[in-house]
């Protein structure tokens, strides 16, 4: 079972700036080899369920190891069994409706 | 590492009523033996990280087995390493502030 | 348009304990007169869209006034136009499936 | 009070494909003139609180007008009063840590 997730890790008790912890999570995600894309309020990530969830767990472990006493994360989890669908497919299917004349990218 | 989560499973492509799928998830959660409490927009669940995540995965599997082609879930994940804190502790610490004269429950 | 929401306000830059800020949000919610119920990872709240959203905004304002430089909240928003459904209806429809022999509460 | 949100609108009772409804929300967002960026699991949007929230409400109204009997959305809401921070700033502050040698974009 593949899953597309959107992960947002929020360390608590470390002050107002959390970019060092978010960057550490990005390194965990990059090291996983899974397809991913960061945005301004989280990171999209896709792959086999267990691999993706191991990344989420590792992010919590790494942020605690950096000294954060407490973490609250939000995770959206999308699975489907009717057909394969990647993160790029999801965006492309909306963009086709917004701009029907657009040439498909190859 | 213990985690307190809030899980909300939304089956898609099954019509407007999703209570059969939500009830099936509740049965998965009850069968796990983990501490949990349902509310109007999800279910709180607490325990060791891997056990809680196995429940989340099993919920997706069961809802797909019931015929849902697609699922989108939201999950909040709270961990802390400074001290133990249960779901009941979280609620009690807020209630103490709201009503300082209240006798502690025993 | 009525809405059922689940609100979780997370102040950042105020240290590891956030119960004073969560309690302040509960007071905002109680003062609104809207139907609500706190759980271990947020608060359910229901009513007309604009009234509910005014409460969410007031929670952010109050928590900033208490000194939090930064807030990240998560909000689930449920609307339906096919029929009225309260928070209690949602829970009851699942509980009926879990325990069909249960007498309805009056 | 400015806010950066991440909005994910999920229509229920309309079948398994929801890209027409997501595209309609994108049109609402584009018509607002607010800064925004779609990703594979939602859309980032920033601006004054009331303007952003009017967009969220209009998305629910439009998706119901398209025939969806029920909607569940997730919204992350970030506010800060210590300094201005745009969606681009948030991403840039993480990318600087990931790649310190990178020349700043102009």
mmCIF file of C-alpha atoms in Angstrom:
data_model
loop_
_atom_site.group_PDB
_atom_site.id
_atom_site.type_symbol
_atom_site.label_atom_id
_atom_site.label_comp_id
_atom_site.label_asym_id
_atom_site.label_seq_id
_atom_site.Cartn_x
_atom_site.Cartn_y
_atom_site.Cartn_z
ATOM 1 C CA UNK A 1 0.000 0.000 0.000
ATOM 2 C CA UNK A 2 1.524 3.290 -1.157
ATOM 3 C CA UNK A 3 0.757 6.510 0.652
ATOM 4 C CA UNK A 4 1.087 10.215 -0.117
ATOM 5 C CA UNK A 5 1.529 12.212 3.061
ATOM 6 C CA UNK A 6 1.879 15.830 4.013
ATOM 7 C CA UNK A 7 4.017 16.211 7.120
ATOM 8 C CA UNK A 8 4.449 19.309 9.301
ATOM 9 C CA UNK A 9 6.653 18.872 12.387
ATOM 10 C CA UNK A 10 6.378 21.552 15.100
ATOM 11 C CA UNK A 11 8.974 21.413 17.899
ATOM 12 C CA UNK A 12 7.813 23.006 21.158
ATOM 13 C CA UNK A 13 9.949 24.496 23.903
ATOM 14 C CA UNK A 14 12.795 25.503 21.574
ATOM 15 C CA UNK A 15 11.923 29.135 20.980
ATOM 16 C CA UNK A 16 10.179 30.868 18.141
ATOM 17 C CA UNK A 17 12.428 29.829 15.245
ATOM 18 C CA UNK A 18 12.149 26.212 14.232
ATOM 19 C CA UNK A 19 14.001 26.193 10.912
ATOM 20 C CA UNK A 20 16.972 24.157 12.280
ATOM 21 C CA UNK A 21 14.581 21.376 13.265
ATOM 22 C CA UNK A 22 12.684 21.584 9.975
ATOM 23 C CA UNK A 23 15.967 21.434 8.073
ATOM 24 C CA UNK A 24 16.980 18.350 10.066
ATOM 25 C CA UNK A 25 13.704 16.687 9.048
ATOM 26 C CA UNK A 26 14.410 17.583 5.422
ATOM 27 C CA UNK A 27 17.757 15.808 5.696
ATOM 28 C CA UNK A 28 16.011 12.721 7.079
ATOM 29 C CA UNK A 29 13.546 12.859 4.199
ATOM 30 C CA UNK A 30 16.286 13.335 1.583
ATOM 31 C CA UNK A 31 18.306 10.476 3.041
ATOM 32 C CA UNK A 32 15.282 8.191 2.660
ATOM 33 C CA UNK A 33 15.397 8.430 -1.121
ATOM 34 C CA UNK A 34 11.620 8.859 -1.219
ATOM 35 C CA UNK A 35 10.023 11.355 -3.582
ATOM 36 C CA UNK A 36 9.283 14.573 -1.688
ATOM 37 C CA UNK A 37 8.643 18.292 -2.055
ATOM 38 C CA UNK A 38 8.772 20.974 0.636
ATOM 39 C CA UNK A 39 6.246 23.817 0.721
ATOM 40 C CA UNK A 40 5.670 26.718 3.105
ATOM 41 C CA UNK A 41 3.627 24.662 5.598
ATOM 42 C CA UNK A 42 4.993 21.138 5.400
ATOM 43 C CA UNK A 43 6.465 18.570 3.049
ATOM 44 C CA UNK A 44 4.782 16.164 0.630
ATOM 45 C CA UNK A 45 6.266 12.688 0.660
ATOM 46 C CA UNK A 46 5.247 9.488 -1.125
ATOM 47 C CA UNK A 47 6.160 5.821 -1.100
ATOM 48 C CA UNK A 48 5.368 2.479 0.510
ATOM 49 C CA UNK A 49 3.465 2.946 3.800
ATOM 50 C CA UNK A 50 6.120 1.449 6.087
ATOM 51 C CA UNK A 51 8.980 3.414 4.510
ATOM 52 C CA UNK A 52 7.104 6.703 4.756
ATOM 53 C CA UNK A 53 6.112 6.043 8.360
ATOM 54 C CA UNK A 54 9.703 5.158 9.275
ATOM 55 C CA UNK A 55 10.689 8.625 8.008
ATOM 56 C CA UNK A 56 8.004 10.298 10.133
ATOM 57 C CA UNK A 57 9.206 8.427 13.222
ATOM 58 C CA UNK A 58 12.843 9.244 12.474
ATOM 59 C CA UNK A 59 11.938 12.951 12.189
ATOM 60 C CA UNK A 60 10.471 12.889 15.705
ATOM 61 C CA UNK A 61 13.526 11.059 17.046
ATOM 62 C CA UNK A 62 15.986 13.471 15.409
ATOM 63 C CA UNK A 63 14.158 16.591 16.601
ATOM 64 C CA UNK A 64 14.085 15.227 20.169
ATOM 65 C CA UNK A 65 17.824 14.411 19.873
ATOM 66 C CA UNK A 66 18.394 18.066 18.929
ATOM 67 C CA UNK A 67 16.934 19.014 22.306
ATOM 68 C CA UNK A 68 13.234 19.626 21.693
ATOM 69 C CA UNK A 69 11.365 18.353 24.754
ATOM 70 C CA UNK A 70 8.039 18.207 22.949
ATOM 71 C CA UNK A 71 6.796 17.887 19.351
ATOM 72 C CA UNK A 72 3.372 18.189 17.776
ATOM 73 C CA UNK A 73 3.094 17.141 14.142
ATOM 74 C CA UNK A 74 0.289 17.071 11.671
ATOM 75 C CA UNK A 75 0.144 14.417 9.003
ATOM 76 C CA UNK A 76 -2.301 13.968 6.146
ATOM 77 C CA UNK A 77 -2.342 10.429 4.746
ATOM 78 C CA UNK A 78 -3.758 9.569 1.332
ATOM 79 C CA UNK A 79 -4.106 5.998 0.072
ATOM 80 C CA UNK A 80 -5.991 4.609 -2.895
ATOM 81 C CA UNK A 81 -6.417 1.095 -4.220
ATOM 82 C CA UNK A 82 -8.300 1.836 -7.455
ATOM 83 C CA UNK A 83 -5.206 3.048 -9.301
ATOM 84 C CA UNK A 84 -1.684 4.391 -8.899
ATOM 85 C CA UNK A 85 -1.468 8.124 -8.373
ATOM 86 C CA UNK A 86 1.677 10.116 -7.648
ATOM 87 C CA UNK A 87 1.988 13.575 -6.126
ATOM 88 C CA UNK A 88 2.691 14.908 -9.639
ATOM 89 C CA UNK A 89 -0.444 13.212 -10.983
ATOM 90 C CA UNK A 90 -2.572 14.941 -8.350
ATOM 91 C CA UNK A 91 -1.261 18.393 -9.215
ATOM 92 C CA UNK A 92 -1.418 17.722 -12.979
ATOM 93 C CA UNK A 93 -5.065 16.609 -12.865
ATOM 94 C CA UNK A 94 -6.058 19.913 -11.273
ATOM 95 C CA UNK A 95 -3.860 21.993 -13.571
ATOM 96 C CA UNK A 96 -5.394 20.356 -16.653
ATOM 97 C CA UNK A 97 -8.819 21.559 -15.508
ATOM 98 C CA UNK A 98 -7.535 25.039 -14.790
ATOM 99 C CA UNK A 99 -5.823 25.404 -18.147
ATOM 100 C CA UNK A 100 -7.290 22.940 -20.668
ATOM 101 C CA UNK A 101 -5.249 24.320 -23.555
ATOM 102 C CA UNK A 102 -1.928 23.583 -21.900
ATOM 103 C CA UNK A 103 0.306 21.138 -23.714
ATOM 104 C CA UNK A 104 1.071 18.129 -21.543
ATOM 105 C CA UNK A 105 4.635 18.123 -20.247
ATOM 106 C CA UNK A 106 6.839 15.275 -21.402
ATOM 107 C CA UNK B 1 8.755 6.729 22.550
ATOM 108 C CA UNK B 2 5.077 7.105 23.452
ATOM 109 C CA UNK B 3 2.741 9.127 21.263
ATOM 110 C CA UNK B 4 -0.687 10.688 21.677
ATOM 111 C CA UNK B 5 -2.451 10.946 18.327
ATOM 112 C CA UNK B 6 -5.713 12.274 17.044
ATOM 113 C CA UNK B 7 -6.898 10.262 14.038
ATOM 114 C CA UNK B 8 -9.673 11.150 11.585
ATOM 115 C CA UNK B 9 -10.178 8.688 8.701
ATOM 116 C CA UNK B 10 -12.214 9.944 5.706
ATOM 117 C CA UNK B 11 -13.172 7.321 3.104
ATOM 118 C CA UNK B 12 -13.809 8.763 -0.369
ATOM 119 C CA UNK B 13 -15.972 7.328 -3.114
ATOM 120 C CA UNK B 14 -18.374 5.571 -0.736
ATOM 121 C CA UNK B 15 -21.172 8.136 -0.575
ATOM 122 C CA UNK B 16 -22.000 10.776 1.951
ATOM 123 C CA UNK B 17 -22.357 8.618 5.076
ATOM 124 C CA UNK B 18 -19.130 7.224 6.435
ATOM 125 C CA UNK B 19 -20.222 5.951 9.852
ATOM 126 C CA UNK B 20 -19.815 2.251 8.883
ATOM 127 C CA UNK B 21 -16.149 2.882 8.057
ATOM 128 C CA UNK B 22 -15.609 4.989 11.173
ATOM 129 C CA UNK B 23 -17.210 2.250 13.291
ATOM 130 C CA UNK B 24 -14.882 -0.312 11.682
ATOM 131 C CA UNK B 25 -11.903 1.838 12.673
ATOM 132 C CA UNK B 26 -13.254 2.046 16.214
ATOM 133 C CA UNK B 27 -13.316 -1.751 16.323
ATOM 134 C CA UNK B 28 -9.683 -1.847 15.174
ATOM 135 C CA UNK B 29 -8.792 0.653 17.877
ATOM 136 C CA UNK B 30 -10.706 -1.224 20.590
ATOM 137 C CA UNK B 31 -9.096 -4.515 19.556
ATOM 138 C CA UNK B 32 -5.653 -2.935 19.998
ATOM 139 C CA UNK B 33 -6.160 -2.531 23.729
ATOM 140 C CA UNK B 34 -4.699 0.990 23.546
ATOM 141 C CA UNK B 35 -6.235 3.820 25.538
ATOM 142 C CA UNK B 36 -8.572 5.815 23.287
ATOM 143 C CA UNK B 37 -11.523 8.185 23.221
ATOM 144 C CA UNK B 38 -13.760 9.081 20.271
ATOM 145 C CA UNK B 39 -15.009 12.624 19.733
ATOM 146 C CA UNK B 40 -17.099 14.287 17.040
ATOM 147 C CA UNK B 41 -14.168 14.808 14.641
ATOM 148 C CA UNK B 42 -11.766 11.947 15.291
ATOM 149 C CA UNK B 43 -10.390 9.685 17.978
ATOM 150 C CA UNK B 44 -7.619 10.248 20.544
ATOM 151 C CA UNK B 45 -5.307 7.279 20.956
ATOM 152 C CA UNK B 46 -2.144 6.828 22.994
ATOM 153 C CA UNK B 47 0.615 4.270 23.423
ATOM 154 C CA UNK B 48 4.002 3.194 22.109
ATOM 155 C CA UNK B 49 4.729 4.726 18.675
ATOM 156 C CA UNK B 50 4.879 1.465 16.716
ATOM 157 C CA UNK B 51 1.688 0.082 18.247
ATOM 158 C CA UNK B 52 -0.246 3.270 17.561
ATOM 159 C CA UNK B 53 1.011 3.430 13.982
ATOM 160 C CA UNK B 54 0.102 -0.213 13.400
ATOM 161 C CA UNK B 55 -3.466 0.717 14.364
ATOM 162 C CA UNK B 56 -3.496 3.633 11.915
ATOM 163 C CA UNK B 57 -2.276 1.368 9.108
ATOM 164 C CA UNK B 58 -4.809 -1.336 9.977
ATOM 165 C CA UNK B 59 -7.606 1.263 9.833
ATOM 166 C CA UNK B 60 -6.627 2.145 6.255
ATOM 167 C CA UNK B 61 -6.440 -1.541 5.300
ATOM 168 C CA UNK B 62 -9.825 -2.347 6.835
ATOM 169 C CA UNK B 63 -11.579 0.611 5.210
ATOM 170 C CA UNK B 64 -10.145 -0.342 1.804
ATOM 171 C CA UNK B 65 -11.260 -3.959 2.402
ATOM 172 C CA UNK B 66 -14.792 -2.612 3.006
ATOM 173 C CA UNK B 67 -14.700 -1.221 -0.539
ATOM 174 C CA UNK B 68 -13.456 2.352 -0.222
ATOM 175 C CA UNK B 69 -11.246 3.056 -3.242
ATOM 176 C CA UNK B 70 -9.625 6.068 -1.609
ATOM 177 C CA UNK B 71 -8.962 7.369 1.895
ATOM 178 C CA UNK B 72 -7.654 10.671 3.219
ATOM 179 C CA UNK B 73 -6.835 10.785 6.911
ATOM 180 C CA UNK B 74 -5.557 13.456 9.213
ATOM 181 C CA UNK B 75 -3.328 12.579 12.121
ATOM 182 C CA UNK B 76 -1.939 14.791 14.855
ATOM 183 C CA UNK B 77 1.088 13.287 16.616
ATOM 184 C CA UNK B 78 2.316 14.470 20.010
ATOM 185 C CA UNK B 79 5.513 13.182 21.600
ATOM 186 C CA UNK B 80 7.474 14.477 24.573
ATOM 187 C CA UNK B 81 10.652 13.297 26.227
ATOM 188 C CA UNK B 82 10.739 15.621 29.243
ATOM 189 C CA UNK B 83 8.057 13.707 31.146
ATOM 190 C CA UNK B 84 5.214 11.241 30.818
ATOM 191 C CA UNK B 85 1.867 12.784 29.938
ATOM 192 C CA UNK B 86 -1.341 10.921 29.199
ATOM 193 C CA UNK B 87 -4.436 12.145 27.343
ATOM 194 C CA UNK B 88 -6.155 12.515 30.729
ATOM 195 C CA UNK B 89 -3.219 14.595 32.055
ATOM 196 C CA UNK B 90 -3.545 17.000 29.123
ATOM 197 C CA UNK B 91 -7.238 17.601 29.712
ATOM 198 C CA UNK B 92 -6.800 17.808 33.504
ATOM 199 C CA UNK B 93 -4.039 20.444 33.298
ATOM 200 C CA UNK B 94 -6.349 22.727 31.302
ATOM 201 C CA UNK B 95 -9.368 22.043 33.494
ATOM 202 C CA UNK B 96 -7.391 22.915 36.638
ATOM 203 C CA UNK B 97 -6.709 26.357 35.160
ATOM 204 C CA UNK B 98 -10.335 26.839 34.165
ATOM 205 C CA UNK B 99 -11.665 25.884 37.581
ATOM 206 C CA UNK B 100 -8.960 26.228 40.239
ATOM 207 C CA UNK B 101 -11.330 25.451 43.107
ATOM 208 C CA UNK B 102 -12.273 22.061 41.769
ATOM 209 C CA UNK B 103 -11.292 19.114 43.931
ATOM 210 C CA UNK B 104 -8.950 16.775 42.125
ATOM 211 C CA UNK B 105 -10.634 13.555 41.041
ATOM 212 C CA UNK B 106 -9.309 10.353 42.572
ATOM 213 C CA UNK C 1 -24.100 27.449 6.631
ATOM 214 C CA UNK C 2 -23.344 25.660 9.899
ATOM 215 C CA UNK C 3 -19.920 24.160 10.516
ATOM 216 C CA UNK C 4 -18.469 21.637 12.943
ATOM 217 C CA UNK C 5 -14.791 22.315 13.570
ATOM 218 C CA UNK C 6 -11.998 20.754 15.533
ATOM 219 C CA UNK C 7 -9.527 23.404 16.682
ATOM 220 C CA UNK C 8 -6.050 22.858 18.139
ATOM 221 C CA UNK C 9 -4.082 26.025 18.921
ATOM 222 C CA UNK C 10 -0.302 25.627 19.433
ATOM 223 C CA UNK C 11 1.555 28.697 20.768
ATOM 224 C CA UNK C 12 5.257 28.746 19.859
ATOM 225 C CA UNK C 13 8.076 30.501 21.685
ATOM 226 C CA UNK C 14 6.404 30.267 25.109
ATOM 227 C CA UNK C 15 8.117 27.176 26.481
ATOM 228 C CA UNK C 16 7.026 23.589 26.684
ATOM 229 C CA UNK C 17 3.811 23.995 28.690
ATOM 230 C CA UNK C 18 0.948 25.572 26.809
ATOM 231 C CA UNK C 19 -1.982 24.894 29.128
ATOM 232 C CA UNK C 20 -2.404 28.589 30.109
ATOM 233 C CA UNK C 21 -2.914 29.473 26.447
ATOM 234 C CA UNK C 22 -5.211 26.508 25.845
ATOM 235 C CA UNK C 23 -7.258 27.482 28.916
ATOM 236 C CA UNK C 24 -7.533 31.049 27.595
ATOM 237 C CA UNK C 25 -8.903 29.677 24.306
ATOM 238 C CA UNK C 26 -11.420 27.585 26.270
ATOM 239 C CA UNK C 27 -12.621 30.768 27.976
ATOM 240 C CA UNK C 28 -13.052 32.425 24.559
ATOM 241 C CA UNK C 29 -15.018 29.407 23.375
ATOM 242 C CA UNK C 30 -17.204 29.289 26.494
ATOM 243 C CA UNK C 31 -17.920 33.008 26.249
ATOM 244 C CA UNK C 32 -19.163 32.512 22.674
ATOM 245 C CA UNK C 33 -22.094 30.420 23.846
ATOM 246 C CA UNK C 34 -21.443 27.931 21.034
ATOM 247 C CA UNK C 35 -21.736 24.205 21.653
ATOM 248 C CA UNK C 36 -18.262 22.765 22.291
ATOM 249 C CA UNK C 37 -16.352 19.873 23.826
ATOM 250 C CA UNK C 38 -12.656 19.701 24.685
ATOM 251 C CA UNK C 39 -10.648 16.520 24.132
ATOM 252 C CA UNK C 40 -6.980 15.654 24.605
ATOM 253 C CA UNK C 41 -5.883 17.085 21.240
ATOM 254 C CA UNK C 42 -8.229 19.977 20.530
ATOM 255 C CA UNK C 43 -11.784 21.164 20.938
ATOM 256 C CA UNK C 44 -14.910 20.432 18.905
ATOM 257 C CA UNK C 45 -17.070 23.469 18.262
ATOM 258 C CA UNK C 46 -20.218 23.947 16.183
ATOM 259 C CA UNK C 47 -22.430 26.768 14.973
ATOM 260 C CA UNK C 48 -22.927 29.265 12.158
ATOM 261 C CA UNK C 49 -19.757 29.623 10.042
ATOM 262 C CA UNK C 50 -19.089 33.287 10.825
ATOM 263 C CA UNK C 51 -19.589 32.864 14.579
ATOM 264 C CA UNK C 52 -17.282 29.861 14.743
ATOM 265 C CA UNK C 53 -14.616 31.626 12.694
ATOM 266 C CA UNK C 54 -14.825 34.709 14.905
ATOM 267 C CA UNK C 55 -14.000 32.445 17.859
ATOM 268 C CA UNK C 56 -10.984 30.983 16.039
ATOM 269 C CA UNK C 57 -9.687 34.470 15.259
ATOM 270 C CA UNK C 58 -10.281 35.645 18.826
ATOM 271 C CA UNK C 59 -8.281 32.655 20.123
ATOM 272 C CA UNK C 60 -5.274 33.722 18.019
ATOM 273 C CA UNK C 61 -5.617 37.328 19.192
ATOM 274 C CA UNK C 62 -5.872 36.362 22.872
ATOM 275 C CA UNK C 63 -2.888 33.998 22.746
ATOM 276 C CA UNK C 64 -0.773 36.688 21.073
ATOM 277 C CA UNK C 65 -1.934 39.193 23.729
ATOM 278 C CA UNK C 66 -0.687 36.737 26.374
ATOM 279 C CA UNK C 67 2.771 37.085 24.846
ATOM 280 C CA UNK C 68 3.096 34.264 22.323
ATOM 281 C CA UNK C 69 5.073 35.620 19.351
ATOM 282 C CA UNK C 70 3.919 32.836 17.052
ATOM 283 C CA UNK C 71 0.989 30.421 16.770
ATOM 284 C CA UNK C 72 0.315 27.446 14.554
ATOM 285 C CA UNK C 73 -3.190 26.010 14.682
ATOM 286 C CA UNK C 74 -4.894 23.132 12.991
ATOM 287 C CA UNK C 75 -8.553 23.300 12.129
ATOM 288 C CA UNK C 76 -10.825 20.672 10.627
ATOM 289 C CA UNK C 77 -13.974 22.117 9.071
ATOM 290 C CA UNK C 78 -17.063 20.027 8.318
ATOM 291 C CA UNK C 79 -20.084 21.388 6.461
ATOM 292 C CA UNK C 80 -23.047 19.605 4.945
ATOM 293 C CA UNK C 81 -26.086 20.859 3.073
ATOM 294 C CA UNK C 82 -28.050 17.606 2.753
ATOM 295 C CA UNK C 83 -29.242 17.619 6.369
ATOM 296 C CA UNK C 84 -28.568 19.028 9.825
ATOM 297 C CA UNK C 85 -26.042 17.087 11.846
ATOM 298 C CA UNK C 86 -24.702 18.032 15.268
ATOM 299 C CA UNK C 87 -21.528 16.859 16.977
ATOM 300 C CA UNK C 88 -23.689 14.578 19.132
ATOM 301 C CA UNK C 89 -25.369 13.123 16.018
ATOM 302 C CA UNK C 90 -21.969 12.219 14.559
ATOM 303 C CA UNK C 91 -20.864 10.365 17.666
ATOM 304 C CA UNK C 92 -24.272 8.701 18.126
ATOM 305 C CA UNK C 93 -24.372 7.368 14.546
ATOM 306 C CA UNK C 94 -21.064 5.570 15.096
ATOM 307 C CA UNK C 95 -22.002 4.316 18.559
ATOM 308 C CA UNK C 96 -25.248 2.829 17.227
ATOM 309 C CA UNK C 97 -23.215 0.730 14.808
ATOM 310 C CA UNK C 98 -20.780 -0.333 17.522
ATOM 311 C CA UNK C 99 -23.512 -1.330 19.956
ATOM 312 C CA UNK C 100 -26.778 -1.943 18.113
ATOM 313 C CA UNK C 101 -28.589 -3.175 21.240
ATOM 314 C CA UNK C 102 -28.058 0.055 23.107
ATOM 315 C CA UNK C 103 -31.205 1.957 24.053
ATOM 316 C CA UNK C 104 -31.247 5.425 22.506
ATOM 317 C CA UNK C 105 -30.640 8.190 25.033
ATOM 318 C CA UNK C 106 -33.438 10.691 25.517
ATOM 319 C CA UNK D 1 -3.060 40.206 11.641
ATOM 320 C CA UNK D 2 -1.653 38.351 8.638
ATOM 321 C CA UNK D 3 -1.973 34.592 8.365
ATOM 322 C CA UNK D 4 -0.329 31.868 6.317
ATOM 323 C CA UNK D 5 -2.676 28.931 5.855
ATOM 324 C CA UNK D 6 -2.549 25.548 4.228
ATOM 325 C CA UNK D 7 -5.982 24.532 2.963
ATOM 326 C CA UNK D 8 -7.122 21.094 1.789
ATOM 327 C CA UNK D 9 -10.795 20.808 0.797
ATOM 328 C CA UNK D 10 -12.239 17.280 0.561
ATOM 329 C CA UNK D 11 -15.739 16.986 -0.946
ATOM 330 C CA UNK D 12 -17.649 13.872 0.164
ATOM 331 C CA UNK D 13 -20.421 12.087 -1.653
ATOM 332 C CA UNK D 14 -19.212 13.056 -5.125
ATOM 333 C CA UNK D 15 -17.271 9.937 -6.065
ATOM 334 C CA UNK D 16 -13.595 9.140 -5.979
ATOM 335 C CA UNK D 17 -12.262 11.941 -8.191
ATOM 336 C CA UNK D 18 -12.359 15.383 -6.662
ATOM 337 C CA UNK D 19 -10.190 17.372 -9.075
ATOM 338 C CA UNK D 20 -13.143 19.406 -10.465
ATOM 339 C CA UNK D 21 -13.905 20.670 -6.950
ATOM 340 C CA UNK D 22 -10.241 21.308 -6.178
ATOM 341 C CA UNK D 23 -9.905 23.246 -9.458
ATOM 342 C CA UNK D 24 -12.955 25.327 -8.531
ATOM 343 C CA UNK D 25 -11.296 26.207 -5.221
ATOM 344 C CA UNK D 26 -8.133 27.188 -7.095
ATOM 345 C CA UNK D 27 -10.215 29.590 -9.187
ATOM 346 C CA UNK D 28 -11.660 31.118 -6.010
ATOM 347 C CA UNK D 29 -8.144 31.500 -4.644
ATOM 348 C CA UNK D 30 -6.789 33.015 -7.857
ATOM 349 C CA UNK D 31 -9.700 35.444 -8.035
ATOM 350 C CA UNK D 32 -8.871 36.662 -4.519
ATOM 351 C CA UNK D 33 -5.555 38.094 -5.637
ATOM 352 C CA UNK D 34 -3.870 36.637 -2.558
ATOM 353 C CA UNK D 35 -0.447 35.039 -2.797
ATOM 354 C CA UNK D 36 -0.845 31.259 -3.074
ATOM 355 C CA UNK D 37 0.823 28.043 -4.180
ATOM 356 C CA UNK D 38 -0.764 24.639 -4.797
ATOM 357 C CA UNK D 39 0.994 21.419 -3.793
ATOM 358 C CA UNK D 40 0.019 17.773 -3.933
ATOM 359 C CA UNK D 41 -1.981 17.840 -0.675
ATOM 360 C CA UNK D 42 -3.392 21.357 -0.416
ATOM 361 C CA UNK D 43 -2.682 24.992 -1.171
ATOM 362 C CA UNK D 44 -0.627 27.575 0.734
ATOM 363 C CA UNK D 45 -2.288 30.961 0.935
ATOM 364 C CA UNK D 46 -1.287 34.153 2.754
ATOM 365 C CA UNK D 47 -2.753 37.555 3.536
ATOM 366 C CA UNK D 48 -4.853 39.478 6.037
ATOM 367 C CA UNK D 49 -6.844 37.105 8.302
ATOM 368 C CA UNK D 50 -10.318 38.200 7.174
ATOM 369 C CA UNK D 51 -9.465 38.047 3.463
ATOM 370 C CA UNK D 52 -7.960 34.586 3.756
ATOM 371 C CA UNK D 53 -10.920 33.313 5.762
ATOM 372 C CA UNK D 54 -13.372 34.756 3.230
ATOM 373 C CA UNK D 55 -11.610 32.636 0.596
ATOM 374 C CA UNK D 56 -11.922 29.502 2.731
ATOM 375 C CA UNK D 57 -15.649 30.133 3.228
ATOM 376 C CA UNK D 58 -16.176 30.832 -0.480
ATOM 377 C CA UNK D 59 -14.460 27.527 -1.329
ATOM 378 C CA UNK D 60 -16.961 25.635 0.825
ATOM 379 C CA UNK D 61 -19.875 27.537 -0.728
ATOM 380 C CA UNK D 62 -18.679 26.907 -4.292
ATOM 381 C CA UNK D 63 -18.077 23.192 -3.736
ATOM 382 C CA UNK D 64 -21.562 22.807 -2.233
ATOM 383 C CA UNK D 65 -23.015 24.748 -5.198
ATOM 384 C CA UNK D 66 -21.312 22.202 -7.493
ATOM 385 C CA UNK D 67 -23.406 19.506 -5.800
ATOM 386 C CA UNK D 68 -21.245 18.152 -2.987
ATOM 387 C CA UNK D 69 -23.565 17.378 -0.058
ATOM 388 C CA UNK D 70 -20.729 17.293 2.443
ATOM 389 C CA UNK D 71 -17.214 18.716 2.793
ATOM 390 C CA UNK D 72 -14.418 18.107 5.266
ATOM 391 C CA UNK D 73 -11.464 20.464 5.067
ATOM 392 C CA UNK D 74 -8.226 20.746 6.944
ATOM 393 C CA UNK D 75 -6.652 24.112 7.564
ATOM 394 C CA UNK D 76 -3.347 24.977 9.183
ATOM 395 C CA UNK D 77 -3.169 28.578 10.400
ATOM 396 C CA UNK D 78 0.111 30.342 11.170
ATOM 397 C CA UNK D 79 0.275 33.826 12.681
ATOM 398 C CA UNK D 80 3.185 35.711 14.200
ATOM 399 C CA UNK D 81 3.452 39.142 15.743
ATOM 400 C CA UNK D 82 7.212 39.334 16.281
ATOM 401 C CA UNK D 83 8.000 40.006 12.622
ATOM 402 C CA UNK D 84 6.668 39.742 9.079
ATOM 403 C CA UNK D 85 7.245 36.405 7.417
ATOM 404 C CA UNK D 86 5.992 35.341 4.005
ATOM 405 C CA UNK D 87 5.559 31.820 2.623
ATOM 406 C CA UNK D 88 8.738 32.387 0.595
ATOM 407 C CA UNK D 89 10.640 33.464 3.731
ATOM 408 C CA UNK D 90 9.682 30.235 5.485
ATOM 409 C CA UNK D 91 10.958 28.057 2.660
ATOM 410 C CA UNK D 92 14.097 30.186 2.186
ATOM 411 C CA UNK D 93 15.097 30.005 5.858
ATOM 412 C CA UNK D 94 15.061 26.195 5.698
ATOM 413 C CA UNK D 95 16.832 26.055 2.330
ATOM 414 C CA UNK D 96 19.634 28.299 3.611
ATOM 415 C CA UNK D 97 20.317 25.765 6.356
ATOM 416 C CA UNK D 98 20.233 22.870 3.914
ATOM 417 C CA UNK D 99 22.595 24.536 1.453
ATOM 418 C CA UNK D 100 24.591 27.294 3.166
ATOM 419 C CA UNK D 101 26.750 27.977 0.117
ATOM 420 C CA UNK D 102 23.811 28.857 -2.086
ATOM 421 C CA UNK D 103 23.779 32.405 -3.462
ATOM 422 C CA UNK D 104 20.686 34.287 -2.352
ATOM 423 C CA UNK D 105 18.142 34.762 -5.110
ATOM 424 C CA UNK D 106 17.335 38.312 -6.139
#
